[in-house]
XYZ file of C-alpha atoms in Angstrom:
698
model
C 109.145 55.154 -4.598
C 110.746 54.134 -1.170
C 110.214 50.106 -1.927
C 112.350 50.471 -5.219
C 114.992 52.333 -3.939
C 115.307 49.498 -1.280
C 115.423 47.201 -3.987
C 118.109 48.664 -5.494
C 119.827 48.740 -2.232
C 120.743 45.092 -1.905
C 123.231 44.830 -4.793
C 124.975 47.881 -3.529
C 125.304 46.139 -0.234
C 126.506 43.190 -1.983
C 129.576 45.325 -3.594
C 130.165 46.545 -0.307
C 130.340 43.272 1.310
C 133.015 42.738 -1.845
C 135.034 45.574 0.008
C 134.549 44.631 2.995
C 136.098 41.136 2.351
C 139.457 42.752 1.044
C 139.562 44.867 3.847
C 138.964 42.015 6.434
C 137.676 44.850 8.708
C 133.816 43.362 9.165
C 132.948 43.903 13.081
C 131.146 41.085 13.351
C 134.196 38.651 12.043
C 136.760 40.516 13.973
C 137.816 39.888 17.540
C 135.368 42.078 19.909
C 137.526 43.675 21.932
C 135.029 44.998 23.866
C 134.095 44.073 27.548
C 133.321 41.035 28.105
C 133.420 40.418 24.168
C 129.784 41.803 23.822
C 128.577 42.917 20.366
C 129.890 46.054 18.919
C 126.820 47.201 17.809
C 127.641 50.909 17.017
C 130.487 49.771 14.799
C 128.121 47.566 13.202
C 126.384 48.642 9.669
C 123.786 47.188 7.650
C 126.170 46.532 4.508
C 128.438 44.283 7.177
C 125.547 41.416 7.473
C 125.451 39.812 4.142
C 129.484 39.672 4.022
C 129.557 38.212 7.808
C 126.905 35.575 6.648
C 128.721 34.125 3.819
C 131.821 33.741 5.531
C 130.586 32.456 8.237
C 128.564 30.019 6.373
C 131.855 28.548 4.555
C 133.388 28.692 8.072
C 130.582 26.377 8.985
C 130.825 24.161 5.691
C 134.422 24.079 6.520
C 134.268 23.012 9.964
C 131.721 20.080 9.106
C 133.794 18.939 6.112
C 136.604 18.547 8.605
C 134.591 16.139 10.200
C 133.234 13.835 7.748
C 136.738 13.833 6.150
C 138.588 12.884 9.431
C 140.144 9.741 8.591
C 140.107 8.418 11.787
C 137.143 6.096 13.330
C 133.876 8.002 14.393
C 134.361 8.727 18.301
C 132.546 11.153 20.316
C 135.376 13.290 20.964
C 135.745 13.632 16.707
C 132.614 13.646 15.368
C 129.669 14.811 18.517
C 132.066 17.385 20.314
C 133.087 18.736 17.353
C 129.810 18.923 16.107
C 128.949 20.835 19.076
C 131.659 23.215 18.646
C 131.125 23.790 15.261
C 129.335 26.925 13.827
C 130.532 29.347 16.254
C 131.305 32.680 14.066
C 127.628 31.545 12.471
C 125.845 31.821 15.716
C 127.656 34.990 16.623
C 126.667 36.803 13.546
C 122.928 34.889 13.450
C 121.939 35.633 16.798
C 123.629 39.840 16.285
C 121.277 40.204 13.205
C 118.061 38.637 14.192
C 117.674 39.874 17.512
C 118.277 43.441 15.548
C 115.818 42.253 13.136
C 113.517 41.418 16.275
C 113.862 44.417 18.323
C 114.579 47.190 15.954
C 113.901 45.911 12.335
C 114.613 48.355 9.449
C 113.081 48.125 5.984
C 116.736 46.914 4.948
C 117.315 44.565 7.974
C 113.829 42.981 6.149
C 114.779 42.621 3.051
C 118.548 41.135 4.116
C 116.378 39.226 5.913
C 114.865 37.413 2.590
C 118.167 36.816 1.465
C 119.609 35.565 4.195
C 117.064 32.924 5.035
C 117.468 30.830 2.102
C 121.227 30.754 3.003
C 120.717 29.498 6.424
C 117.898 26.549 5.812
C 120.040 25.594 3.060
C 123.024 25.315 5.545
C 120.826 23.295 8.226
C 119.730 21.026 5.109
C 123.100 20.767 4.214
C 124.530 19.334 7.492
C 121.064 17.372 8.388
C 121.558 15.757 5.034
C 124.955 15.094 4.877
C 125.056 10.861 4.512
C 128.844 10.958 5.793
C 127.848 12.852 8.757
C 125.288 10.944 9.714
C 126.968 7.876 8.970
C 129.710 9.091 11.304
C 126.640 10.072 14.241
C 125.170 6.675 13.873
C 128.097 4.858 14.051
C 128.885 6.578 17.516
C 125.271 6.550 18.383
C 125.278 2.150 17.774
C 128.181 2.249 19.992
C 126.440 4.034 22.666
C 125.960 1.652 25.320
C 130.099 0.998 25.587
C 131.319 4.624 25.978
C 132.073 6.236 29.159
C 129.699 9.166 28.581
C 128.632 11.675 31.099
C 124.504 12.234 31.589
C 124.857 15.660 30.175
C 126.799 13.917 26.890
C 124.878 10.623 26.422
C 121.711 12.832 26.502
C 123.685 15.227 23.880
C 124.397 12.081 21.922
C 120.697 10.894 22.000
C 119.372 13.949 20.966
C 121.590 14.718 17.729
C 121.143 11.381 16.939
C 117.313 11.917 17.042
C 117.756 15.209 15.665
C 119.167 14.139 12.195
C 116.715 11.637 11.310
C 114.334 14.283 12.570
C 115.977 16.583 9.852
C 115.585 13.738 6.714
C 118.722 11.876 7.435
C 116.672 8.658 6.564
C 115.015 9.988 3.274
C 115.729 9.109 -0.233
C 117.736 11.415 -2.277
C 114.925 12.754 -4.692
C 112.491 12.925 -1.375
C 115.372 15.050 0.482
C 115.201 17.593 -2.239
C 111.903 18.192 -1.719
C 112.500 18.333 1.778
C 114.984 21.112 1.228
C 112.492 23.158 -0.957
C 109.630 22.840 1.713
C 112.141 24.090 4.573
C 113.243 26.960 1.877
C 109.496 27.737 1.161
C 108.394 27.762 4.792
C 111.507 30.036 6.066
C 110.560 32.767 3.893
C 106.700 32.551 4.881
C 107.768 32.784 8.253
C 108.958 35.916 7.530
C 106.604 37.364 5.236
C 103.954 36.662 7.889
C 106.110 38.392 10.543
C 106.581 41.204 8.082
C 103.061 41.627 6.811
C 102.162 41.663 10.619
C 104.428 44.383 11.655
C 103.282 46.827 8.726
C 99.478 46.209 9.836
C 100.125 47.062 13.423
C 101.886 50.258 12.684
C 99.239 50.963 9.838
C 96.119 51.238 11.951
C 96.014 54.241 14.193
C 92.950 56.033 15.551
C 92.935 59.732 16.166
C 90.067 61.862 18.155
C 90.713 65.672 17.826
C 88.190 66.428 20.744
C 88.937 64.898 24.243
C 84.951 65.041 24.928
C 84.899 61.639 22.920
C 87.715 60.160 24.892
C 85.650 60.658 28.175
C 86.818 57.678 30.987
C 90.185 57.494 29.847
C 93.143 58.158 32.595
C 94.769 61.661 31.922
C 98.253 59.542 31.908
C 96.758 57.908 28.813
C 95.624 60.844 27.446
C 99.223 62.174 27.507
C 100.463 59.902 26.030
C 98.066 59.659 23.331
C 98.562 63.623 22.513
C 102.314 62.644 22.534
C 101.926 59.671 20.215
C 99.443 62.579 17.796
C 102.630 65.112 17.973
C 105.242 62.681 17.045
C 102.995 61.475 14.044
C 102.414 65.287 13.105
C 98.809 65.443 13.967
C 96.188 67.009 16.082
C 94.796 65.789 18.652
C 94.852 62.160 20.265
C 96.704 59.022 18.404
C 95.680 55.420 20.096
C 97.349 52.115 18.048
C 96.625 48.752 18.483
C 99.818 47.966 20.224
C 98.521 46.008 23.717
C 100.231 48.884 26.029
C 97.988 51.149 24.192
C 94.953 48.878 23.177
C 93.999 47.835 26.913
C 94.316 50.570 28.758
C 91.457 52.400 25.817
C 89.390 49.249 26.176
C 89.346 49.325 29.905
C 88.331 53.312 30.331
C 87.047 54.565 27.213
C 83.451 54.974 28.037
C 82.693 55.795 23.988
C 81.440 52.391 22.942
C 81.685 52.853 19.145
C 85.709 53.770 19.537
C 86.272 50.849 21.898
C 84.420 48.553 18.774
C 86.538 50.154 16.290
C 89.690 49.536 18.085
C 89.310 46.165 19.305
C 87.982 45.197 15.671
C 91.326 46.968 13.938
C 93.363 44.854 16.716
C 91.511 41.461 15.895
C 91.312 42.141 12.298
C 95.612 42.431 11.836
C 96.513 40.663 8.681
C 92.817 39.943 8.093
C 92.099 42.803 5.067
C 92.094 40.827 2.031
C 95.277 43.577 1.098
C 98.901 43.198 0.329
C 99.475 43.036 4.173
C 97.073 39.560 4.592
C 98.357 37.314 5.965
C 95.878 34.394 5.019
C 97.240 32.829 2.082
C 100.454 31.938 4.297
C 98.572 30.435 6.560
C 97.332 28.034 4.310
C 100.693 27.836 2.155
C 102.777 26.987 5.749
C 99.822 24.190 6.859
C 100.222 22.928 3.540
C 104.355 22.661 3.690
C 103.932 21.281 7.455
C 101.499 18.535 6.415
C 103.970 17.500 3.365
C 107.326 17.728 5.168
C 105.418 15.659 7.991
C 104.371 13.092 5.912
C 107.639 12.736 3.856
C 109.367 12.250 7.628
C 106.749 9.130 8.317
C 104.297 10.963 10.706
C 100.848 11.448 9.883
C 100.249 15.299 11.247
C 102.538 17.856 11.778
C 101.731 17.660 15.320
C 102.698 14.322 15.592
C 106.355 15.169 14.341
C 106.333 17.977 16.892
C 105.470 16.661 19.980
C 107.326 13.145 19.803
C 109.878 15.180 20.809
C 108.075 17.159 23.820
C 107.375 16.295 27.271
C 103.884 15.901 25.986
C 104.589 13.262 23.533
C 101.337 13.083 21.687
C 98.332 15.028 20.745
C 96.422 12.836 22.978
C 97.914 13.959 25.904
C 97.878 17.844 24.851
C 93.900 17.661 23.963
C 93.676 16.039 27.486
C 94.947 18.923 29.165
C 93.571 21.431 27.563
C 90.107 19.996 27.449
C 90.323 19.444 31.378
C 91.082 22.901 31.695
C 88.417 24.104 29.422
C 85.925 22.387 30.791
C 86.833 24.217 34.290
C 87.222 27.751 32.341
C 84.031 27.739 30.102
C 81.670 27.722 32.695
C 83.618 30.352 34.729
C 83.727 32.681 31.333
C 80.120 32.309 31.263
C 79.754 33.583 34.787
C 81.902 36.149 34.272
C 79.494 37.467 31.202
C 76.487 37.338 33.281
C 78.114 39.233 36.501
C 79.097 41.815 33.761
C 75.480 41.849 31.646
C 73.737 42.898 35.177
C 75.896 45.750 35.234
C 74.529 46.883 31.762
C 71.296 46.192 32.602
C 71.217 48.378 35.464
C 72.506 50.954 33.899
C 70.102 50.743 31.430
C 72.879 49.883 28.420
C 70.249 47.977 26.101
C 72.752 45.706 24.557
C 74.111 42.388 25.139
C 78.176 42.097 26.174
C 80.245 42.130 22.968
C 84.129 41.086 22.852
C 85.256 45.065 23.111
C 83.221 45.575 25.885
C 84.933 43.083 28.015
C 87.917 44.883 29.753
C 85.657 47.912 30.360
C 82.827 46.136 32.301
C 85.670 43.735 33.744
C 86.863 46.689 35.312
C 83.833 47.809 36.719
C 83.338 44.384 38.021
C 86.561 44.356 39.960
C 86.205 47.671 41.303
C 82.789 47.051 42.711
C 83.949 43.132 44.294
C 87.440 44.418 45.047
C 87.639 48.097 45.675
C 90.498 48.155 42.818
C 91.328 49.507 39.615
C 94.033 49.422 37.315
C 94.722 52.645 37.745
C 95.041 52.541 41.354
C 97.797 50.171 41.295
C 99.837 51.691 38.350
C 101.610 54.392 40.443
C 103.246 51.572 42.435
C 104.719 50.061 39.095
C 107.380 52.227 37.951
C 109.564 50.256 35.832
C 112.622 51.275 37.264
C 111.167 49.814 40.358
C 109.806 46.369 39.029
C 113.047 46.073 37.619
C 115.507 46.771 40.750
C 112.473 44.420 42.563
C 113.345 41.889 40.030
C 117.088 42.055 40.514
C 116.436 42.190 44.396
C 114.581 38.851 44.099
C 117.286 37.372 42.120
C 119.783 38.443 45.194
C 117.788 37.003 47.876
C 117.055 33.765 46.055
C 120.630 32.758 44.517
C 122.913 35.686 46.101
C 123.633 37.294 42.844
C 123.968 41.301 41.990
C 123.478 42.973 38.642
C 125.448 46.054 38.139
C 125.208 48.351 35.017
C 127.550 48.579 32.647
C 127.248 52.034 30.576
C 130.776 51.146 28.919
C 128.894 48.413 27.106
C 127.709 49.165 23.609
C 124.248 48.563 23.169
C 122.229 49.021 19.936
C 118.864 51.068 20.436
C 118.317 54.206 22.990
C 116.947 52.836 25.965
C 118.623 49.582 26.009
C 120.858 48.943 28.999
C 123.491 46.766 30.046
C 124.531 44.486 33.250
C 126.800 42.750 34.670
C 125.940 39.909 36.302
C 128.166 38.756 39.204
C 128.192 36.012 41.990
C 128.135 36.337 45.807
C 131.768 35.757 45.254
C 132.426 38.553 43.150
C 132.720 35.697 39.611
C 131.288 37.215 36.784
C 128.346 35.048 35.843
C 126.311 36.378 32.406
C 125.687 39.984 30.903
C 122.273 40.853 31.101
C 120.384 43.238 28.438
C 117.050 44.696 28.958
C 114.945 46.364 25.874
C 111.838 47.351 27.431
C 110.289 50.539 25.977
C 107.829 50.316 22.853
C 108.753 51.471 19.316
C 107.090 51.098 16.274
C 110.788 48.782 14.615
C 109.902 46.139 17.867
C 107.936 43.506 17.033
C 105.047 42.805 19.107
C 105.064 40.830 22.228
C 107.902 40.096 24.697
C 111.117 37.680 24.639
C 114.183 36.462 25.933
C 116.920 35.447 23.912
C 120.812 35.294 23.918
C 123.679 36.674 22.075
C 126.213 34.595 22.892
C 125.205 30.877 25.226
C 126.952 29.419 28.414
C 129.336 26.072 27.278
C 132.446 25.492 28.293
C 135.785 25.531 26.102
C 139.039 24.020 27.160
C 137.592 23.514 30.895
C 136.308 27.564 30.784
C 132.771 28.272 31.085
C 132.006 30.998 28.407
C 129.844 34.120 29.540
C 126.284 33.872 28.698
C 125.086 36.992 27.132
C 121.248 37.223 27.517
C 118.781 39.917 26.439
C 114.844 40.832 27.831
C 112.565 42.196 25.154
C 109.415 43.978 26.051
C 107.130 46.423 24.953
C 106.550 48.867 27.790
C 105.339 52.346 27.612
C 107.937 55.225 27.202
C 108.530 57.877 29.971
C 105.840 60.629 28.882
C 107.669 64.048 29.767
C 107.370 64.108 33.639
C 105.825 60.725 33.815
C 107.938 57.519 34.115
C 106.951 54.350 32.401
C 104.093 53.290 34.970
C 103.386 49.567 34.256
C 99.914 47.414 34.513
C 99.955 44.463 36.873
C 99.792 42.229 33.778
C 103.061 43.973 32.651
C 104.497 43.621 35.600
C 103.832 39.562 35.095
C 105.733 40.062 31.890
C 108.570 41.666 33.488
C 108.826 38.894 35.946
C 107.883 36.100 33.045
C 110.927 37.491 30.718
C 113.564 37.624 33.832
C 112.944 33.618 35.081
C 113.866 33.267 31.034
C 116.772 35.005 31.468
C 117.802 33.552 34.382
C 117.516 30.128 32.680
C 120.752 31.303 30.565
C 122.474 33.434 32.679
C 122.723 30.657 35.292
C 122.947 27.214 33.088
C 126.110 25.536 33.963
C 126.479 22.627 31.221
C 129.282 21.186 28.874
C 127.946 21.436 25.699
C 126.387 24.711 23.612
C 123.668 22.544 22.677
C 122.447 21.477 25.884
C 122.531 24.829 27.783
C 120.546 27.569 29.068
C 117.117 27.529 27.302
C 117.705 24.779 24.355
C 114.674 22.448 26.044
C 111.422 21.203 24.974
C 109.012 23.763 24.268
C 106.717 22.616 26.710
C 109.470 22.980 29.659
C 111.160 26.162 28.519
C 107.997 27.889 29.907
C 108.350 26.668 33.236
C 111.652 28.778 34.720
C 109.805 31.734 33.835
C 106.226 30.962 34.939
C 107.777 30.110 38.150
C 109.006 33.528 38.489
C 105.645 35.106 37.513
C 104.341 33.635 40.932
C 106.697 35.943 42.691
C 105.405 39.386 41.564
C 102.095 39.037 43.377
C 103.468 37.826 46.954
C 102.837 40.144 49.582
C 106.384 39.784 50.565
C 107.778 40.926 47.507
C 105.639 43.748 46.895
C 106.789 45.305 49.535
C 109.999 45.183 48.278
C 109.549 47.083 44.711
C 105.588 47.988 44.868
C 106.335 51.923 45.706
C 104.649 54.962 44.445
C 106.454 56.828 41.671
C 106.512 60.158 43.297
C 106.261 59.820 47.444
C 108.257 56.463 47.383
C 105.683 55.213 49.589
C 106.013 51.209 49.828
C 102.325 50.209 48.598
C 100.280 50.038 51.471
C 98.993 46.419 53.197
C 95.294 47.392 52.432
C 96.104 47.771 48.559
C 98.243 44.211 48.973
C 95.458 42.530 50.503
C 92.865 43.399 47.486
C 95.550 42.842 45.169
C 95.903 38.821 46.598
C 92.180 38.659 46.807
C 91.991 39.868 43.333
C 94.205 37.365 42.432
C 91.992 35.026 40.682
C 89.773 37.801 38.866
C 88.530 37.225 35.661
C 90.460 34.259 35.102
C 87.452 32.458 32.991
C 88.267 34.900 30.294
C 92.092 34.569 30.683
C 92.143 30.887 30.683
C 89.681 30.712 28.007
C 91.125 33.121 25.414
C 94.665 31.363 26.069
C 93.392 27.739 25.716
C 91.262 28.647 22.667
C 94.178 29.674 21.033
C 95.801 26.275 22.021
C 92.978 24.869 20.660
C 93.126 26.394 17.468
C 97.115 25.526 16.953
C 96.540 21.822 17.625
C 93.412 21.643 15.489
C 95.523 23.158 12.689
C 98.460 20.745 13.015
C 96.490 17.624 13.618
C 95.134 17.837 10.231
C 96.198 15.582 7.291
C 94.469 17.890 4.464
C 95.061 21.034 3.181
C 92.951 24.070 4.763
C 90.872 25.815 1.880
C 89.781 28.648 3.855
C 91.337 30.036 7.305
C 88.526 32.057 8.287
C 86.233 28.793 7.972
C 88.169 27.193 9.567
C 89.085 29.055 12.409
C 85.384 29.591 13.021
C 84.357 25.780 12.551
C 87.274 24.953 15.212
C 86.198 27.588 17.825
C 82.267 26.421 17.631
C 82.888 23.211 17.689
C 84.965 23.612 21.002
C 82.329 26.032 22.359
C 83.594 29.112 22.547
C 81.829 31.659 23.679
C 81.044 34.790 21.327
C 82.018 37.341 23.912
C 85.576 35.774 23.776
C 88.092 35.701 20.584
C 90.984 33.272 20.718
C 93.834 35.392 22.200
C 95.745 35.116 18.468
C 93.636 34.494 15.624
C 95.043 33.013 12.395
C 96.097 35.966 10.502
C 98.344 36.946 13.805
C 99.318 34.239 15.622
C 102.972 34.834 15.492
C 103.953 32.124 17.766
C 102.410 29.629 15.585
C 103.421 30.843 11.832
C 106.432 32.829 12.696
C 107.885 31.828 15.656
C 108.704 27.942 16.994
C 105.672 27.148 18.880
C 103.714 25.500 15.972
C 101.564 22.422 17.728
C 102.889 23.968 20.862
C 101.063 26.853 22.166
C 99.836 24.653 24.808
C 103.452 24.256 26.267
C 102.478 27.337 28.554
C 99.722 25.748 30.141
C 101.811 22.563 30.387
C 104.615 24.299 32.129
C 102.028 25.797 34.493
C 101.319 22.643 35.662
C 105.202 22.615 36.513
C 105.309 26.042 37.865
C 101.962 26.292 40.220
C 103.056 22.913 41.953
C 106.812 24.056 41.954
C 105.982 26.949 43.511
C 104.570 25.584 46.429
C 107.832 24.600 47.529
C 109.091 28.022 48.163
C 105.651 28.637 49.745
C 106.096 25.941 52.140
C 109.331 26.748 53.172
C 109.246 30.719 52.683
C 109.486 32.482 49.314
C 113.222 33.769 49.856
C 114.247 30.206 51.263
C 117.512 29.644 50.102
C 117.976 25.777 50.522
C 114.135 25.672 47.740
C 116.384 28.176 45.535
C 119.742 26.193 45.595
C 117.837 22.922 44.746
C 116.122 24.953 41.715
C 118.838 26.386 40.562
C 120.599 23.342 40.823
C 118.132 21.214 38.891
C 116.424 23.424 36.637
C 118.286 26.463 35.779
C 121.516 24.960 35.880
C 120.779 22.250 33.666
C 119.456 22.878 30.508
C 118.632 19.940 28.548
C 121.481 18.029 30.036
C 119.219 15.350 31.453
C 115.710 13.939 31.383
C 113.341 16.937 32.140
C 110.972 15.366 34.496
C 113.479 14.150 36.445
C 115.146 16.913 37.206
C 111.318 18.605 37.901
C 111.361 15.611 40.667
C 115.029 16.073 41.987
C 113.583 19.818 42.618
C 110.131 19.147 43.544
C 110.604 15.268 45.367
C 107.279 14.101 43.259
C 105.588 14.863 39.872
C 103.034 17.120 39.520
C 99.115 17.233 38.986
C 97.306 19.914 37.775
C 95.459 20.727 41.321
C 97.503 23.547 41.910
C 96.865 25.117 38.642
C 92.887 24.669 38.874
C 93.314 26.245 42.412
C 95.492 28.604 41.641
C 93.721 30.201 38.928
C 90.070 29.649 40.629
C 88.901 27.168 38.509
C 88.708 24.264 41.041
């Protein structure tokens, strides 16, 4: 009955939009008279979105028409700059809507997304396939050698021209029509994939009545599970397949059958032959991507994607993945052997399976390093980690973070900060949304409500947000993080700095609008700081006593930094190889599970490890922007492992190194050749040596 009522809601929302149009009071379109023109979340209702999108799309179309119908000869200013400035209202509306959809979705927002997505796809194609607009861009592009352009302007011109070509501008009219249809179908398939995954993740729970069946779980995890059961109106202890719940369960629960049950619930997400099954969507998505690539003259989807990345082609990606894979697989097998020895010593009478890995790996870590995750968590209270991250940013770049409770937020627990330079100049607004909730998409990410650029010589203040899925405080117990979650917080903040400290003239070139295999470099280089002894002393404080993590424990953390890297590397590279194998195909995928199995068998993935993401819950690839691009994290790790050595060589808080990094990487966005920018920072091109050394695989 609920679904029927929701379907009736859409016409009602559209009627409301008509009233809004007459009243012209839509908060998404009106001037934001808020601190720093931040979004007025509390004034925005779900009935505001459709009209706001319709109005903003109309405005964007009018802006494009003005460029196309300009009687003057095409110039960089009247065509390219005008194009960069267009769509400002639509960007504002879309950023609020899609960020809310990802971080705090409702049934109504999900339905609206399916209405809005085709409109956005159609507009994008209307722009990319506008022959008169492309003619003007091409005219300026052909004059580029004689134009007095800055480096950033030259790169923008080249990227824009390539974008039109890659967007179908050179296609014959009949092929353009099919191109439009493909893009629309892909946008809807992506939304449905994400909706199915969210539904499947929320639907799978395990309730245990008797605490005796949960032997081994720390009291903190039992308290969280008891509260989850209470919130759900159930007795006992409730466990989910959200990773903040799943990983501690797999690590500590002695009941092997329960570990298997929860693990299988996780790895079978959206692969249960029900209404939320994603296999048909994967097949459809791949067929459409193959067709689109061939329409544009590429042999495979990977050829299309990689042409515009640092990697350039699939061979280069496979070469990197294979080099690391060949080092990781033997290490993973050795880790299995170590764990099997413990099983045999305990007279387990079974062979290690995938659901055993976390449990027995933790035993190995305890035996080898006298270190457990539970020993570390009391030192990683979320608030202390956040303040540590802010302290790091201050030590490196001189910036400060001041909480602004007067800035509106969209959900409980979200916080807003004013970011200032050392001289007091406001440089950005930064939101954090750290706690998990059922309405939030799986994972962690950074995004923007407003990107940095210059308008009339004045810098536009970027508005950046980090979203994570960390455990909520439970009673008197604050949110305590695993070290993996600490690393995630540092990672996303690295993306945040890329957005906040951007200093580009053009909207299209600023912040994180860089190729996928470079965008993870600023995030991953910041991860390195989390485990440095000097840094741990600044933020790793016991949540009860305030005691700084003792040197003995810090030494253990450092010694254990290469622990379990065979597993961690193998599961990641396996997913990257699966992504590449999908997108280098030239024929339709007939059976998703069979394809996945063949791919992994061909590479020699051991049965004790599953790819980090299987096909039916590989959001990066099938509902995100990382298809033929999940390798990017490893490509960027080559940069970050090498790049962080610059900090270690001079002291990790060295301000000269930090200034070189800020000036050449964070501030530059996509305004220059990215390898050139890296070499300007580091002094030389990177090799894989530092990566393999750091992972203990060399």
